[in-house]
Short mmCIF file of C-alpha atoms in Angstrom, two decimals:
data_model
loop_
_atom_site.label_atom_id
_atom_site.label_comp_id
_atom_site.label_asym_id
_atom_site.label_seq_id
_atom_site.Cartn_x
_atom_site.Cartn_y
_atom_site.Cartn_z
CA GLN I 1 -25.91 42.13 -24.87
CA TYR I 2 -22.60 41.44 -23.08
CA MET I 3 -23.46 37.73 -22.72
CA GLN I 4 -24.34 37.55 -26.42
CA GLU I 5 -20.98 39.10 -27.29
CA LEU I 6 -19.15 36.56 -25.09
CA ARG I 7 -20.99 33.67 -26.75
CA GLU I 8 -20.15 34.94 -30.23
CA ASN I 9 -16.45 35.32 -29.39
CA ALA I 10 -16.11 32.02 -27.52
CA GLY I 11 -14.91 28.95 -29.36
CA ASP I 12 -16.40 25.51 -29.03
CA ILE I 13 -15.12 23.36 -26.20
CA VAL I 14 -14.42 19.79 -27.15
CA LEU I 15 -14.25 17.24 -24.37
CA THR I 16 -12.59 13.93 -25.03
CA LEU I 17 -12.15 10.95 -22.78
CA ALA I 18 -8.46 11.86 -22.49
CA SER I 19 -9.32 15.33 -21.20
CA LEU I 20 -11.59 13.78 -18.57
CA ASP I 21 -8.96 11.25 -17.50
CA PRO I 22 -8.17 11.61 -13.77
CA PRO I 23 -4.61 12.64 -12.96
CA ARG I 24 -2.00 9.94 -12.55
CA GLN I 25 0.90 9.91 -10.11
CA LYS I 26 4.22 8.34 -10.98
CA ILE I 27 5.03 6.00 -8.12
CA GLU I 28 8.39 4.33 -8.07
CA VAL I 29 8.54 0.76 -6.86
CA LEU I 30 11.78 0.58 -4.91
CA PRO I 31 14.06 -2.49 -4.76
CA GLY I 32 13.11 -3.29 -1.12
CA ASP I 33 9.35 -2.98 -1.63
CA PRO I 34 7.38 -6.21 -1.25
CA VAL I 35 5.99 -6.96 -4.71
CA ARG I 36 4.00 -9.78 -6.22
CA GLY I 37 2.84 -10.39 -9.74
CA PRO I 38 4.66 -10.22 -13.06
CA ILE I 39 6.94 -7.27 -13.74
CA ASP I 40 5.27 -6.73 -17.13
CA ALA I 41 1.69 -6.80 -15.80
CA PRO I 42 -0.53 -4.16 -17.43
CA ILE I 43 -1.81 -3.02 -14.02
CA LEU I 44 0.44 -1.65 -11.29
CA LEU I 45 -1.34 -1.46 -7.97
CA VAL I 46 0.55 0.32 -5.17
CA GLU I 47 -0.97 0.31 -1.69
CA PHE I 48 0.02 2.54 1.23
CA SER I 49 -1.18 0.67 4.28
CA ASP I 50 -1.04 0.31 8.07
CA PHE I 51 -1.14 -3.11 9.74
CA GLN I 52 -3.14 -1.77 12.69
CA CYS I 53 -5.81 -0.10 10.51
CA PRO I 54 -9.13 -2.01 10.34
CA PHE I 55 -9.97 -0.40 6.99
CA CYS I 56 -6.64 -1.66 5.60
CA GLN I 57 -7.59 -5.16 6.71
CA ARG I 58 -10.82 -4.91 4.69
CA ALA I 59 -8.91 -3.49 1.72
CA ALA I 60 -6.42 -6.38 1.92
CA GLU I 61 -9.28 -8.84 1.45
CA THR I 62 -10.55 -6.91 -1.59
CA LEU I 63 -7.06 -6.60 -3.07
CA GLU I 64 -6.47 -10.33 -2.63
CA GLU I 65 -9.75 -11.01 -4.46
CA LEU I 66 -8.67 -8.73 -7.32
CA PHE I 67 -5.23 -10.34 -7.46
CA ASP I 68 -6.84 -13.78 -7.75
CA ARG I 69 -9.50 -12.70 -10.26
CA TYR I 70 -7.00 -10.98 -12.57
CA GLU I 71 -4.16 -13.44 -12.13
CA GLY I 72 -1.09 -12.48 -14.13
CA LYS I 73 -2.45 -9.02 -14.94
CA ILE I 74 -1.65 -7.20 -11.68
CA ARG I 75 1.67 -6.25 -10.17
CA PHE I 76 1.02 -5.39 -6.53
CA ALA I 77 3.52 -3.32 -4.52
CA TYR I 78 3.10 -2.65 -0.80
CA LYS I 79 4.32 0.51 0.93
CA ASP I 80 4.19 1.17 4.66
CA TYR I 81 2.16 4.07 5.99
CA PRO I 82 1.83 3.51 9.75
CA LEU I 83 -0.45 6.15 11.23
CA PRO I 84 0.62 7.96 14.41
CA ASN I 85 -2.63 7.04 16.20
CA HIS I 86 -1.78 3.32 15.87
CA PRO I 87 0.98 2.78 18.46
CA GLU I 88 2.11 -0.67 17.25
CA ALA I 89 1.86 0.04 13.51
CA PHE I 90 5.41 1.34 13.00
CA LYS I 91 7.05 -1.71 14.57
CA ALA I 92 4.62 -3.97 12.68
CA ALA I 93 5.73 -2.26 9.45
CA GLU I 94 9.35 -2.98 10.37
CA ALA I 95 8.39 -6.61 11.09
CA GLY I 96 6.87 -6.92 7.62
CA ASN I 97 10.16 -5.79 6.14
CA CYS I 98 12.09 -8.24 8.33
CA ALA I 99 9.83 -11.02 7.00
CA GLU I 100 10.44 -9.76 3.44
CA GLU I 101 14.16 -10.18 4.10
CA GLN I 102 13.40 -13.91 4.36
CA GLY I 103 11.07 -13.87 1.36
CA ARG I 104 7.94 -14.26 3.50
CA PHE I 105 6.35 -10.80 3.51
CA TRP I 106 2.95 -11.78 2.14
CA GLU I 107 2.38 -14.59 4.65
CA PHE I 108 3.45 -12.28 7.46
CA HIS I 109 1.23 -9.51 6.03
CA ASP I 110 -1.78 -11.85 6.20
CA LYS I 111 -0.87 -13.01 9.71
CA MET I 112 -0.64 -9.45 11.05
CA PHE I 113 -3.93 -8.41 9.47
CA ALA I 114 -5.59 -11.51 10.95
CA ASN I 115 -4.24 -10.52 14.40
CA GLN I 116 -4.49 -6.73 14.46
CA ASP I 117 -5.24 -6.69 18.17
CA ALA I 118 -1.84 -8.27 18.96
CA LEU I 119 1.05 -6.55 17.17
CA ASP I 120 3.41 -6.12 20.13
CA LEU I 121 7.00 -7.41 19.89
CA VAL I 122 6.27 -10.73 21.60
CA SER I 123 3.36 -11.43 19.26
CA LEU I 124 5.36 -10.47 16.16
CA LYS I 125 8.10 -12.90 17.16
CA THR I 126 5.49 -15.59 17.82
CA TYR I 127 4.07 -15.09 14.30
CA ALA I 128 7.58 -15.46 12.87
CA GLU I 129 7.92 -18.77 14.71
CA GLU I 130 4.46 -19.95 13.58
CA LEU I 131 5.39 -19.18 9.96
CA ASP I 132 8.73 -21.05 10.27
CA LEU I 133 10.89 -17.97 9.74
CA ASP I 134 14.41 -17.90 11.10
CA VAL I 135 13.28 -16.44 14.43
CA ASN I 136 16.77 -15.37 15.55
CA ALA I 137 17.40 -13.44 12.33
CA PHE I 138 13.89 -11.97 12.48
CA SER I 139 14.29 -10.93 16.13
CA ASN I 140 17.68 -9.35 15.50
CA CYS I 141 16.30 -7.46 12.51
CA LEU I 142 13.34 -6.20 14.53
CA GLU I 143 15.29 -5.31 17.68
CA GLU I 144 17.97 -3.34 15.84
CA GLY I 145 15.33 -1.40 13.86
CA ARG I 146 16.96 -2.38 10.57
CA TYR I 147 14.01 -1.13 8.50
CA ALA I 148 12.97 1.95 10.49
CA GLU I 149 14.48 4.23 7.83
CA LYS I 150 12.73 2.35 5.02
CA VAL I 151 9.36 2.70 6.78
CA GLN I 152 10.08 6.40 7.26
CA GLU I 153 11.00 6.68 3.56
CA ASP I 154 7.66 5.08 2.57
CA LEU I 155 5.87 7.60 4.79
CA LEU I 156 7.65 10.50 3.10
CA ILE I 157 6.93 9.11 -0.38
CA GLY I 158 3.27 8.77 0.56
CA GLN I 159 3.09 12.28 1.96
CA GLY I 160 4.65 13.59 -1.25
CA LEU I 161 1.87 11.88 -3.20
CA GLY I 162 -0.83 13.36 -0.97
CA VAL I 163 -1.47 10.26 1.13
CA SER I 164 -2.97 11.24 4.46
CA SER I 165 -5.01 8.19 5.45
CA THR I 166 -5.01 4.46 4.97
CA PRO I 167 -5.62 2.53 2.92
CA THR I 168 -4.60 4.59 -0.08
CA VAL I 169 -4.21 2.69 -3.33
CA PHE I 170 -2.89 3.85 -6.68
CA ILE I 171 -4.02 1.83 -9.70
CA ASN I 172 -1.77 2.69 -12.63
CA GLY I 173 -1.13 5.97 -10.84
CA ARG I 174 -4.79 6.80 -10.19
CA LEU I 175 -5.72 7.46 -6.59
CA VAL I 176 -8.34 5.31 -4.82
CA LEU I 177 -9.01 6.28 -1.20
CA GLY I 178 -10.37 4.01 1.50
CA ALA I 179 -11.50 0.40 1.70
CA VAL I 180 -13.48 0.39 -1.52
CA PRO I 181 -15.30 -2.89 -2.23
#
């Protein structure tokens, strides 16, 4: 009898696609963030990644495929999220920012993912030389830790958004965890 009374007093529930829409996070793309793709692209893809993470390497391949397939429709922003269990990841993140200073982040990004087993200082400087960066400027940038605070800021932004592992990707603010094909 109680259940019947509840049913009679309850209103209809209407579900719409909007009510089933997963939550979206607002993620600010900062001036120093490496970005590619048109500013007015309908899709904003923001990745929190770690250069020493094998799953991030797989995700990078998938993201590159998406970027090529949907040319002109994706704006891709990269944020550093070096994990504490990857001892060379923090310095590699700084190196990526030093390469960005010379407008060469994406080539350096690819080089580091292709050589995840060698991300020590000597190797990072060798990659800068192989990619024809200004090695002296790159080395100075890396040695003085010019971007350590920026990497730390990316970590804090990620933590504030609930990032706890890599890769973590937000597509128009929607969370996608892991190296999804």
